[in-house]
Short mmCIF file of C-alpha atoms and ligand atoms in Angstrom, two decimals:
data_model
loop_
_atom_site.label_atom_id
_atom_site.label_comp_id
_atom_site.label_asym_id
_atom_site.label_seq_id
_atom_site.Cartn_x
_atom_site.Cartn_y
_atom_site.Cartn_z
CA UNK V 178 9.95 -17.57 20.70
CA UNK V 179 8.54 -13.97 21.33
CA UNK V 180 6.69 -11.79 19.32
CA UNK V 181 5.64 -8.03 20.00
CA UNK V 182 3.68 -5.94 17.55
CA UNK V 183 5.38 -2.49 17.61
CA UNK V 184 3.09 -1.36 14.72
CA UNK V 185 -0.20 -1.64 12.66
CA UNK V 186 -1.76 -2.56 16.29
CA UNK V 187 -5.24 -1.44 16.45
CA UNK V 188 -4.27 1.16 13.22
CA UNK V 189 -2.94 0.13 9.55
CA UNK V 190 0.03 1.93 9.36
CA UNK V 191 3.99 1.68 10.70
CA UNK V 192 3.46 -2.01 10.51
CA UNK V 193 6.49 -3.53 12.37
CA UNK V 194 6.26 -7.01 14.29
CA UNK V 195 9.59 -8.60 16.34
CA UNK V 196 10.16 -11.84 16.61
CA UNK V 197 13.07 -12.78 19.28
CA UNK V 198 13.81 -16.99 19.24
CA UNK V 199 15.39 -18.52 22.00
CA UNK V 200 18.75 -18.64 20.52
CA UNK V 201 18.66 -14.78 20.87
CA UNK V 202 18.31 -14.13 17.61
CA UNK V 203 16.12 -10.92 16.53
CA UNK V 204 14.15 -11.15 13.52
CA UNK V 205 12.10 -7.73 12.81
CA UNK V 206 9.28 -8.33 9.96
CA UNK V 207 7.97 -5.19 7.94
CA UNK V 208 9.50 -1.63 9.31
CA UNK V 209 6.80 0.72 8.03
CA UNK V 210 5.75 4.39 8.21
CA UNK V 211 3.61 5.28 10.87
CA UNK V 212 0.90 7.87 9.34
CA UNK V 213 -2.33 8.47 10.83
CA UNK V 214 -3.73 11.97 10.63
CA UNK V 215 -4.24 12.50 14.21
CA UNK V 216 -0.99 12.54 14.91
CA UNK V 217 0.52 13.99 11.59
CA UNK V 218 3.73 14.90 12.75
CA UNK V 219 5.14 11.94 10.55
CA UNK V 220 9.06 12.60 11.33
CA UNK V 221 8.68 13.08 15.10
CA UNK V 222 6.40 9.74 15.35
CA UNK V 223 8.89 7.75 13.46
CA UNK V 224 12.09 8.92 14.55
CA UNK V 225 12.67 6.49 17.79
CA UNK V 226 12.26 2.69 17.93
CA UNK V 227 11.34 0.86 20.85
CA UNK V 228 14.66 -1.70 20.43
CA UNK V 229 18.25 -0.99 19.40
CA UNK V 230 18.56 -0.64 15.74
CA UNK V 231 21.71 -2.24 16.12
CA UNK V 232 20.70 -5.39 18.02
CA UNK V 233 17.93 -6.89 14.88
CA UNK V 234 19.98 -9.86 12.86
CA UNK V 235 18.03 -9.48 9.61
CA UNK V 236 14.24 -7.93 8.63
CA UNK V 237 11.60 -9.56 6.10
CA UNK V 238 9.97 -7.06 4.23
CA UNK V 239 6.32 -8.21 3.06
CA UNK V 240 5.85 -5.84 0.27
CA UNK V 241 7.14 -2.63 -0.94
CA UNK V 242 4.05 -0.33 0.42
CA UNK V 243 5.53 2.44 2.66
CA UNK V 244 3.54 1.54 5.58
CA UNK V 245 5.28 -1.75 5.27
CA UNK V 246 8.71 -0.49 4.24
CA UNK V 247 9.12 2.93 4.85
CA UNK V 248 11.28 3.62 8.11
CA UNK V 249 14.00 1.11 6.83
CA UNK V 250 16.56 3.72 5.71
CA UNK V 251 15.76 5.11 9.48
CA UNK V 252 16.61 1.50 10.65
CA UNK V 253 19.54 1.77 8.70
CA UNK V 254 20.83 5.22 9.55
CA UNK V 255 20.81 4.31 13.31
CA UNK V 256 23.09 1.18 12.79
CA UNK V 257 21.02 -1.88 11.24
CA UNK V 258 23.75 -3.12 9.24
CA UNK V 259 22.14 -7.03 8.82
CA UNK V 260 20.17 -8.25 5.42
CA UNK V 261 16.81 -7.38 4.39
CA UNK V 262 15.07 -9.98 2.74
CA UNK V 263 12.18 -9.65 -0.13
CA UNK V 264 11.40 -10.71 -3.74
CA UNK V 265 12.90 -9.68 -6.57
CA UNK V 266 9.89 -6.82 -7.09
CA UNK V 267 9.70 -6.09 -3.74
CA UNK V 268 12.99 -4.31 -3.82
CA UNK V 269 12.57 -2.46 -7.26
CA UNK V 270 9.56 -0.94 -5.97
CA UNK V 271 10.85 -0.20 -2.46
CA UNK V 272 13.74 1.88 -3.78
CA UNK V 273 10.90 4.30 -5.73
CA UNK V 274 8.76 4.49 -2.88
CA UNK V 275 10.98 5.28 -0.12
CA UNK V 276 12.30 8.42 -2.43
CA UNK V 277 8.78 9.58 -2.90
CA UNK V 278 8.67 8.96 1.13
CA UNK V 279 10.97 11.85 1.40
CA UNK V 280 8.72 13.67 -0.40
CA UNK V 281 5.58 12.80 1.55
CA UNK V 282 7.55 14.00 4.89
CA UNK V 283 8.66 17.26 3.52
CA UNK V 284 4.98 18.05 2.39
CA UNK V 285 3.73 16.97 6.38
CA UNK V 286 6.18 18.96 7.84
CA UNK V 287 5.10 21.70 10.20
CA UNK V 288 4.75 24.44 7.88
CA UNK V 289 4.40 27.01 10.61
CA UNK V 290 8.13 26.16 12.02
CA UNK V 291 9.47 25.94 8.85
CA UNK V 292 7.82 29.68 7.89
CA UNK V 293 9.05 31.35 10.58
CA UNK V 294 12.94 30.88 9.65
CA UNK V 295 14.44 32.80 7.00
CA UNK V 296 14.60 31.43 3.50
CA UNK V 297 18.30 29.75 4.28
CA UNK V 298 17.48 28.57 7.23
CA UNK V 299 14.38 26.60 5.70
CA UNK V 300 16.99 23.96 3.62
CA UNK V 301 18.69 23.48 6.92
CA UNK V 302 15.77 22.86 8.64
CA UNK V 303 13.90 20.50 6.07
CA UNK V 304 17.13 18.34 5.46
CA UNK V 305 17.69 18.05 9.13
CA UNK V 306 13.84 16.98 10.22
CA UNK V 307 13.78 14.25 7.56
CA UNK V 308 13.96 11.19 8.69
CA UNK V 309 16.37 10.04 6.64
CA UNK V 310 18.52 10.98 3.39
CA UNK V 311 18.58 9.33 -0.47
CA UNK V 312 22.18 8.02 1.11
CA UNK V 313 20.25 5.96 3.58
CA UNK V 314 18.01 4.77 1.27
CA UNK V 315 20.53 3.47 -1.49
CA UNK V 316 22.28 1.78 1.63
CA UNK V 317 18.94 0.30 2.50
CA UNK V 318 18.25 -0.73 -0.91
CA UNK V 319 21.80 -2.60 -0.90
CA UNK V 320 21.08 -4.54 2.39
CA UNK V 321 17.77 -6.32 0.56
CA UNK V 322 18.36 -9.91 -0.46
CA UNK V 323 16.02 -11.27 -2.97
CA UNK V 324 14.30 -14.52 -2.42
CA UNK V 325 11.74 -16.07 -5.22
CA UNK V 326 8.37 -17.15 -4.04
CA UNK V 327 8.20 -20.91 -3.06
CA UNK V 328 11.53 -20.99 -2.26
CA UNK V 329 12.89 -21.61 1.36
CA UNK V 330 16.61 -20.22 1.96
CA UNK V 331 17.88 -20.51 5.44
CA UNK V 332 18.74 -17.32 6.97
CA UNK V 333 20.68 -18.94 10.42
CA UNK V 334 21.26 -21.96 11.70
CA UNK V 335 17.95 -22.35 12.88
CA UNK V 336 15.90 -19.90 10.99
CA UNK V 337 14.49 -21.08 7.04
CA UNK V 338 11.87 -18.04 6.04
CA UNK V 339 9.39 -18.92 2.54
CA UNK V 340 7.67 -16.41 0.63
CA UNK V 341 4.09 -17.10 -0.97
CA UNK V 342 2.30 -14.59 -3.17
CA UNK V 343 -0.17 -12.80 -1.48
CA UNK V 344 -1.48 -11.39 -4.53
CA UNK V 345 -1.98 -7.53 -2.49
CA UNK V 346 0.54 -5.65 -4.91
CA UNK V 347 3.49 -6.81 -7.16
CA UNK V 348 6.03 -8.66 -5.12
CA UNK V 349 3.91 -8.87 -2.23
CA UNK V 350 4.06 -11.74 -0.19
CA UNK V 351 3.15 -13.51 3.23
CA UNK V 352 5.85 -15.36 4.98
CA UNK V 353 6.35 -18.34 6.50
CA UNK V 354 9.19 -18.33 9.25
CA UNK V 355 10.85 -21.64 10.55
CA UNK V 356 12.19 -21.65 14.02
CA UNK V 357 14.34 -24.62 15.76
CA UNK V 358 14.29 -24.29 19.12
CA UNK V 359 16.11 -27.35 21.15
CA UNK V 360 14.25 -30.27 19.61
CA UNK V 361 11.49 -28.60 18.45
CA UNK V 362 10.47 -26.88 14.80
CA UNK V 363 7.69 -23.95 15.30
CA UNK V 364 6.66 -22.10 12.53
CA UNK V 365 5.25 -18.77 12.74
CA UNK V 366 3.16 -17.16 9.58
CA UNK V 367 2.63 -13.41 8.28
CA UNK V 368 -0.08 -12.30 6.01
CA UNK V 369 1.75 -9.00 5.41
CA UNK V 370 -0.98 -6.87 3.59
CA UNK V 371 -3.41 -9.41 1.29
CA UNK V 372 -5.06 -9.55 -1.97
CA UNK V 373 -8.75 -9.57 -2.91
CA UNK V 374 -9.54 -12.88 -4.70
CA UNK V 375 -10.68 -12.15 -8.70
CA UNK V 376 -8.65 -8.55 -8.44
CA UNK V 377 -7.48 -6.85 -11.85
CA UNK V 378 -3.89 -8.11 -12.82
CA UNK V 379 -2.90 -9.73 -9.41
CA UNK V 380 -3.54 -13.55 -8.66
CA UNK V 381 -5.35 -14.66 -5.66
CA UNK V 382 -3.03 -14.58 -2.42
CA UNK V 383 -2.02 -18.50 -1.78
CA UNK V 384 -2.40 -19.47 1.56
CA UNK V 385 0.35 -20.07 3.88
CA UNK V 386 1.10 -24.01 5.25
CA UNK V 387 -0.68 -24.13 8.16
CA UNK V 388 1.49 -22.59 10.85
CA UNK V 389 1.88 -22.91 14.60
CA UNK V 390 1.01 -19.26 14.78
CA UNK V 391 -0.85 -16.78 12.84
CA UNK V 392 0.04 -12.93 12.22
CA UNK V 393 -3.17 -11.92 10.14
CA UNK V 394 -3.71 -8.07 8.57
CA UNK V 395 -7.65 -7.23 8.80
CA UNK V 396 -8.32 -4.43 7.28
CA UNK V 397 -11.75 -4.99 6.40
CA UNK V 398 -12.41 -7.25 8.98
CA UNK V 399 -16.36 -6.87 9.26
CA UNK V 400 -16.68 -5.30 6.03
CA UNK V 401 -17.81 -6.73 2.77
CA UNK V 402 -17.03 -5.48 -0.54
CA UNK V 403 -19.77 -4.73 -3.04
CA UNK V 404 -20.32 -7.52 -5.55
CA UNK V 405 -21.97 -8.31 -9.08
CA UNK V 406 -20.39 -5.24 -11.09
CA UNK V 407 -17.59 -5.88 -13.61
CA UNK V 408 -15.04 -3.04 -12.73
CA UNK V 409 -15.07 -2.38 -16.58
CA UNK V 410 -18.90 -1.75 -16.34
CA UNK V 411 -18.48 0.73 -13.32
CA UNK V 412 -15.86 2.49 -15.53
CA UNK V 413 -17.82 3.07 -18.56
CA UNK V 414 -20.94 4.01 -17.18
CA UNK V 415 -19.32 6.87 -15.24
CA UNK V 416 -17.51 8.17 -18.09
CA UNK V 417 -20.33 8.20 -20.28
CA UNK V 418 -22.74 9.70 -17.46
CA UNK V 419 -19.50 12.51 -16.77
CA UNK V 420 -17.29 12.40 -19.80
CA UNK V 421 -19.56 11.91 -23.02
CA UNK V 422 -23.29 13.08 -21.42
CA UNK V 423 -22.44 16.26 -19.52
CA UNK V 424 -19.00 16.88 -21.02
CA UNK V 425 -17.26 16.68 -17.17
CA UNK V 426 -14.04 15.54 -16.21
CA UNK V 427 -13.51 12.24 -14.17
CA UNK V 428 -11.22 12.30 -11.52
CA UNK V 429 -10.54 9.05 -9.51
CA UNK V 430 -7.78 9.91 -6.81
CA UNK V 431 -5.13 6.30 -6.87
CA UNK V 432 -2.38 4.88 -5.18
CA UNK V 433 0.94 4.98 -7.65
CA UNK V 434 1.69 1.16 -6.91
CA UNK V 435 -1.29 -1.45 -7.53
CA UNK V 436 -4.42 0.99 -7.97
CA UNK V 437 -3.09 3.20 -10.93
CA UNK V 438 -2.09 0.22 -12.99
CA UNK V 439 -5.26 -2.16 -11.78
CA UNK V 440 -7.42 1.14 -13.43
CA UNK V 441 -5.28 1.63 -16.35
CA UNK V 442 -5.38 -2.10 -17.35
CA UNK V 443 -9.25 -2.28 -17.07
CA UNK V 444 -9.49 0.71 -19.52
CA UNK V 445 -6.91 -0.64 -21.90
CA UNK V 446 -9.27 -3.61 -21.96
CA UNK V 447 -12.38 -1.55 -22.70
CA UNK V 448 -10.43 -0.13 -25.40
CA UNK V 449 -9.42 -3.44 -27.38
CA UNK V 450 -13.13 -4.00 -27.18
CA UNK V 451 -14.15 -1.14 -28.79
CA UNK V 452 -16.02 -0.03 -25.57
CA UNK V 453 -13.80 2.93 -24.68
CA UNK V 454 -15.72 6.39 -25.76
CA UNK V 455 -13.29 8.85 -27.69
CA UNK V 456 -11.57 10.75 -24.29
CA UNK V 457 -8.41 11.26 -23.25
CA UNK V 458 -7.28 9.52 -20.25
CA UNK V 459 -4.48 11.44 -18.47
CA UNK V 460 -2.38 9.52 -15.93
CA UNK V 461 -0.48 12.16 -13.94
CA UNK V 462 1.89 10.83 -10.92
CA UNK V 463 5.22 10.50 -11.49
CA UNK V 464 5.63 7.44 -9.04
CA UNK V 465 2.96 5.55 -10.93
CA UNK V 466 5.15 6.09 -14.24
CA UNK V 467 8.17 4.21 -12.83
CA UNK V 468 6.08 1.16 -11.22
CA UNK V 469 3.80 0.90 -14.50
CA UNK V 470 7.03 -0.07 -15.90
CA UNK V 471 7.68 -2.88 -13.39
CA UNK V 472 4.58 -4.52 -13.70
CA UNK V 473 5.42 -4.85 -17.12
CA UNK V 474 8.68 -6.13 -16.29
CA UNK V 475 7.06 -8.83 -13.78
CA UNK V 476 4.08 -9.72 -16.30
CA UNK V 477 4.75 -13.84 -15.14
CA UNK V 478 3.63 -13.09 -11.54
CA UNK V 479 0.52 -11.48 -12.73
CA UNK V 480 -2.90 -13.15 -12.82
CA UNK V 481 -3.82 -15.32 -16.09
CA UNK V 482 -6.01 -12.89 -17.78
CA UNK V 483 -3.07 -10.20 -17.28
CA UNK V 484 -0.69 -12.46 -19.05
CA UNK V 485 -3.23 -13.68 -22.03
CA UNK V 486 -3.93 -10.21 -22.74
CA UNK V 487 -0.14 -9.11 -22.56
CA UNK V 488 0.31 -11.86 -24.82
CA UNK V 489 -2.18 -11.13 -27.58
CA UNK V 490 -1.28 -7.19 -27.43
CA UNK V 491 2.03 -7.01 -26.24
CA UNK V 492 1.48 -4.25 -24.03
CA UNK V 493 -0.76 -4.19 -20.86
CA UNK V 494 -1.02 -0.59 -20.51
CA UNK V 495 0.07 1.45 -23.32
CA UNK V 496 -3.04 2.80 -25.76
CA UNK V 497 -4.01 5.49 -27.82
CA UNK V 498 -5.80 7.74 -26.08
CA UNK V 499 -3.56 7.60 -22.72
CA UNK V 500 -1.56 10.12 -21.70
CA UNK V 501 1.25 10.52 -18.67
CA UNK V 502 1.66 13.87 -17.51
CA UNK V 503 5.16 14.58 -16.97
CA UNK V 504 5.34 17.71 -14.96
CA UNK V 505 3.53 19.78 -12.55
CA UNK V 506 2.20 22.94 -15.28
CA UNK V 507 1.24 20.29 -17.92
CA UNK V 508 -0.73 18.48 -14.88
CA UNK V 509 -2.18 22.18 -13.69
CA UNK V 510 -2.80 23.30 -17.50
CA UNK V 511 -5.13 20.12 -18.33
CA UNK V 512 -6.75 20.56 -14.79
CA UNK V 513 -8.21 23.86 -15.97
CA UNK V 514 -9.00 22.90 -19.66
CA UNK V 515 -12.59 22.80 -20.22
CA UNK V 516 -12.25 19.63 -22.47
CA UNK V 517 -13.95 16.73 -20.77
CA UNK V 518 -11.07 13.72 -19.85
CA UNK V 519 -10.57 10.81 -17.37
CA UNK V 520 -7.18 12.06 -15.15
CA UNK V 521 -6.16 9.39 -12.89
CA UNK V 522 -3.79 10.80 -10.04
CA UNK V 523 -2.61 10.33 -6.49
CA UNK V 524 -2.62 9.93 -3.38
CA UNK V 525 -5.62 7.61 -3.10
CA UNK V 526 -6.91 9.03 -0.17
CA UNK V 527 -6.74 12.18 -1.64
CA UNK V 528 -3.71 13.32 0.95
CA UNK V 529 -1.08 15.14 -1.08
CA UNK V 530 0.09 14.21 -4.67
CA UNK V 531 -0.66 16.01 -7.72
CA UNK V 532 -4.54 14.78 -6.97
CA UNK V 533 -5.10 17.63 -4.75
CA UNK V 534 -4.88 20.03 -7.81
CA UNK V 535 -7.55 18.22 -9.65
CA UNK V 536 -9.85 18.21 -6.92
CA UNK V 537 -9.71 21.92 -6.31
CA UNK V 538 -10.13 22.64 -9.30
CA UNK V 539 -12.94 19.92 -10.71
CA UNK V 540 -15.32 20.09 -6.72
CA UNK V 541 -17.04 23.12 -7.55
CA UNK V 542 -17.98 21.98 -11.25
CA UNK V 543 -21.58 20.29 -11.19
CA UNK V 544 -20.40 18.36 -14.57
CA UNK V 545 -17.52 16.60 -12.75
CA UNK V 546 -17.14 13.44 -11.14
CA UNK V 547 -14.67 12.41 -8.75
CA UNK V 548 -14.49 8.55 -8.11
CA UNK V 549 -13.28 7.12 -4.92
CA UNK V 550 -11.54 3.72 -5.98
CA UNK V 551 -10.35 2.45 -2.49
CA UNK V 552 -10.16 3.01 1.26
CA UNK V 553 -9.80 6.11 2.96
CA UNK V 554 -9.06 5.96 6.32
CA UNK V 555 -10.97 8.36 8.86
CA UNK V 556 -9.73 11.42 9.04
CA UNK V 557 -8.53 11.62 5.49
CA UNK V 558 -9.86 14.06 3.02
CA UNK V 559 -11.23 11.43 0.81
CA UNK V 560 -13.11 10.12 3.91
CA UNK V 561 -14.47 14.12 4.34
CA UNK V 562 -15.84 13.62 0.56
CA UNK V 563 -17.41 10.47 1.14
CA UNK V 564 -19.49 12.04 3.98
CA UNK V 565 -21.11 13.95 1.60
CA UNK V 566 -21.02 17.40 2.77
CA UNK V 567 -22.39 20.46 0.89
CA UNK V 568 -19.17 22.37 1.37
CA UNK V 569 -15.16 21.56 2.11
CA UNK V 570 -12.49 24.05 3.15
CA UNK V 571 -9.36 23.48 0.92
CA UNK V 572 -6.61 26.21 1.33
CA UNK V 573 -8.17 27.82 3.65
CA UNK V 574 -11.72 29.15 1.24
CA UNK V 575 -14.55 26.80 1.54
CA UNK V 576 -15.81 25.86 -1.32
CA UNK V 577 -19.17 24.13 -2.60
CA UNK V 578 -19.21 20.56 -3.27
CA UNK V 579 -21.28 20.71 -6.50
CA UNK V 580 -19.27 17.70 -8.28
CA UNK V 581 -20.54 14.24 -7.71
CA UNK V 582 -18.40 12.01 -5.35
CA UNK V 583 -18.94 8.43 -5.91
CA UNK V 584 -17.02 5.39 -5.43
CA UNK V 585 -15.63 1.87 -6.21
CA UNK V 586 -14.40 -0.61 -4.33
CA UNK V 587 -14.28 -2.78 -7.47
CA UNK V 588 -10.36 -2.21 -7.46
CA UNK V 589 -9.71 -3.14 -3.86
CA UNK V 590 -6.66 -4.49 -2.94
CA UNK V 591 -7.57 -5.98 0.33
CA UNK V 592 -10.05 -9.72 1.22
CA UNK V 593 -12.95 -8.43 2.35
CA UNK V 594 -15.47 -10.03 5.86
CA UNK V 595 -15.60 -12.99 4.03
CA UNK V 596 -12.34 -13.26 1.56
CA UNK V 597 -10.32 -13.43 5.51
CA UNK V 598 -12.02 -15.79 6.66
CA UNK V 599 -12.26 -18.09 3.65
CA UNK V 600 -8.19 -17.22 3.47
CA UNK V 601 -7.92 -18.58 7.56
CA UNK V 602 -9.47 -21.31 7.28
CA UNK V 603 -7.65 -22.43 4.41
CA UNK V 604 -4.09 -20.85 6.00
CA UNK V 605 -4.85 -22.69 9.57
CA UNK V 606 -4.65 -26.28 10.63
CA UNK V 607 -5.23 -28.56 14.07
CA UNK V 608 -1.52 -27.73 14.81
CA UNK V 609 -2.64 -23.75 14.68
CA UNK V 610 -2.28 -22.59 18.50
CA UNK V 611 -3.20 -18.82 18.20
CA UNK V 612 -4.35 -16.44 15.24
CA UNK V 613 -2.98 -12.85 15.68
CA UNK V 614 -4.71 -9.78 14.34
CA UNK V 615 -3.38 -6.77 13.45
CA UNK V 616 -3.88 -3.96 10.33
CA UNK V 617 -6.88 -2.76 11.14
CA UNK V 618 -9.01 -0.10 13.06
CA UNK V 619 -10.33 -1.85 16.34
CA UNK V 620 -13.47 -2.43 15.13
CA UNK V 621 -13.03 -4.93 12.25
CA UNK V 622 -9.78 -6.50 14.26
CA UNK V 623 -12.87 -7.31 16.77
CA UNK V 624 -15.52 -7.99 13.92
CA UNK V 625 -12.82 -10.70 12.26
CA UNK V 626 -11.68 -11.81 15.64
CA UNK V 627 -15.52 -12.76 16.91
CA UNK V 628 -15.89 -14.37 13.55
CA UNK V 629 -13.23 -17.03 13.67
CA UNK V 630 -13.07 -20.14 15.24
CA UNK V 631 -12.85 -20.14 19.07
CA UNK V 632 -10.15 -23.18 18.92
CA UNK V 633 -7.45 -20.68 17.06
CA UNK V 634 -7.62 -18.38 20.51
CA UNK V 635 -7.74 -15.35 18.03
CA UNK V 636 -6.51 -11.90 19.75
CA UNK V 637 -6.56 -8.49 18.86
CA UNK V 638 -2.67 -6.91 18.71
CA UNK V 639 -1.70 -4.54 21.06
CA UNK V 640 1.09 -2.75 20.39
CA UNK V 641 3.90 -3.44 22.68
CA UNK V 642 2.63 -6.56 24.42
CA UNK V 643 4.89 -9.70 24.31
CA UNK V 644 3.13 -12.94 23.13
CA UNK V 645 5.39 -15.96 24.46
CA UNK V 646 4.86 -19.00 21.57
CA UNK V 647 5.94 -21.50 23.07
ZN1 ZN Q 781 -0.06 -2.70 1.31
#
């Protein structure tokens, strides 16, 4: 068989891996956005694949993130017609996220092009630059085929695929693909995005059997988490030190599927305990609403202590004292109240989303906190906060950076350094020919691929390049 990384090759998004057996048969795993700031033209960078749409028999979709999933309805629109396989949360979540992708690629548009036309002309203009419509994605959304986790379903002849949790997000899973090829059974594995072992509400991501070949994500390959801290801890000192001591507001910017509910969980357990000072915790992105639901819905594919605690409350993430902002004036209306409050928003990286408001408004205020909780990739703006600069331009008007910018990576929903490797050794056997790397920024694909054993001929992705497994 053949495999050529089209995406998430020396970056970690637009993730998008073919694998072509000798039968002829096209298998396309993950068919992701492709976002990086340099090149923010999201549509244009997107709109062309490097194969015919037409000519893939089926795609496995890892998990529901839109780097992983989100130029499917484009896939779609130009003529995929074949099954898209994922579990059962995997395609609940997909649906939300690839109608908040819309969205996200109205909001990059160029603004400039769209300025210049008059005010008809800018409808046209929008609906004909997207990528792709809400018809495309309900069409996408009826392609996906749901397969449980440990189960093995034969998708040809001589292709059997098995999902294993890989405890990144809900539904998220690596995959083990079977190929029969004459007289001979190779198996091919991919991590799709990982879990960090001991993470709030998720399990720990199970390793795959041992296959022929390896297709590993690395994202912080080289990197190691910060240990020792209970994430509860880190939450309750900062909002006493911002919240109850100097009457500030806390702002931590969050991804809407994983992060938001990971945060709201760990305060919902501070608050059975009695721990949780008397402030309001505001949780304003309408995304996060909808997939706060589904982990709910999924509670027997969360981690132990998520389904002990569901089971002695009933709830994991409804309490007094949280509230979900519904629209965008309630959301601007508590930004500028004085009254100190935790408001937990998104993007993550602090690019686009409601989050942006809460920023602006909180970065000049020396009694305000604004908590990283994640990655931000270079070139982000909550990679410009973390460089800790007196002043930022937002809008155009710089303005001082008075609030204090901290941050977490207590909530992390990737293996650190040491969490991959622990994973590849346990995911890799004497039969294991060649380790793959991809989903990551050069430098930790080469930090993880230095760090693993020479006899798995580990190799960095580049995108385009054919590996023959044979
Ligand atoms: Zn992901």
């Amino acid at each position: 068989m053949k495999l050529t990384c089209w995406g998430a090759a020396g970056t970690v998004t637009g993730s998008m891996h073919l694998l072509e057996t000798e039968s002829g048969r096209r298998i396309l795993v993950d068919c992701g956005l492709y976002y990086e700031k340099k090149n923010k033209d999201i549509t244009e960078n997107n709109r062309h694949f490097p194969f015919n749409p037409r000519g893939i028999d089926a795609v496995i979709l890892t998990h529901a993130h839109i780097d992983h999933s989100g130029n499917l309805p484009n896939l779609v629109n130009q003529g995929f017609d074949g099954k898209i396989y994922c579990t059962p949360p995997t395609k609940d979540l997909t649906g939300y996220l690839l109608e908040d992708s819309v969205n996200i690629q109205m909001a990059a548009m160029d603004k400039t092009t769209v300025r210049k036309k008059s005010h008809k002309k800018i409808k046209k203009n929008i609906s004909e630059s997207l990528l792709y419509s809400y018809k495309h994605i309900k069409q996408t959304v009826e392609q996906m085929e749901m397969l449980d986790y440990n189960q093995t379903l034969s998708i040809f002849d001589d292709i059997e695929i098995l999902f294993v949790n890989a405890g990144h997000i809900l539904g998220a899973a690596s995959v083990l693909i079977k190929v029969r090829e004459e007289n001979e059974t190779k198996t091919i594995g991919f991590t799709g995005d990982l879990g960090n072992n001991h993470s709030k509400l998720m399990i720990d991501p199970i390793p795959l059997p041992q296959p022929d070949y390896l297709v590993t994500e690395a994202t912080y390959g080289g990197r190691f988490h910060m240990t020792g801290k209970d994430v509860r801890d880190v939450l309750l000192e900062e909002i006493q030190n911002t919240c109850v001591n100097q009457s500030g507001k806390l702002i931590i910017p969050a991804f809407s599927v994983g992060r938001t509910q990971a945060i709201i969980f760990t305060l919902h357990q501070l608050f059975v305990e009695g721990r949780l000072p008397n402030i309001k915790i505001y949780t304003d992105s309408p995304l996060a609403i909808k997939t706060t639901r589904m982990y709910e819905t999924y509670v027997d594919l969360l981690n132990e202590e998520a389904k002990a605690f569901h089971k002695k409350y009933g709830e994991l993430f409804e309490f007094d004292r949280l509230y979900t902002l519904l629209n965008p004036e309630h959301s601007e209306s508590i930004s500028l109240d004085p009254e100190p409050c935790v408001i937990i928003s998104a993007a993550g990286m602090v690019e686009g989303g409601r989050i942006q408001q809460h920023v602006r408004t909180n970065i000049s205020n020396a009694n305000s906190t604004i908590l990283i909780a994640g990655y931000c990739a270079e070139g982000t703006f909550g990679h410009l906060l973390l460089q800790g600069l007196s002043h930022v331009v937002i809008n155009k008007k710089e303005r001082p950076v008075l609030a204090k910018v901290r941050q977490t990576d207590g909530f992390s929903a990737h293996p650190d350094h040491k969490g991959l490797l622990d994973y590849i050794q346990k995911s890799s056997g004497e039969n294991t020919e060649k380790v793959i790397i991809v989903h990551s920024d050069p430098e930790s694909a080469a930090a993880l691929k230095d760090a693993l054993n020479p006899q798995l001929h580990a190799e960095v992705a580049e995108r385009g390049k054919v590996y023959e497994l044979n």
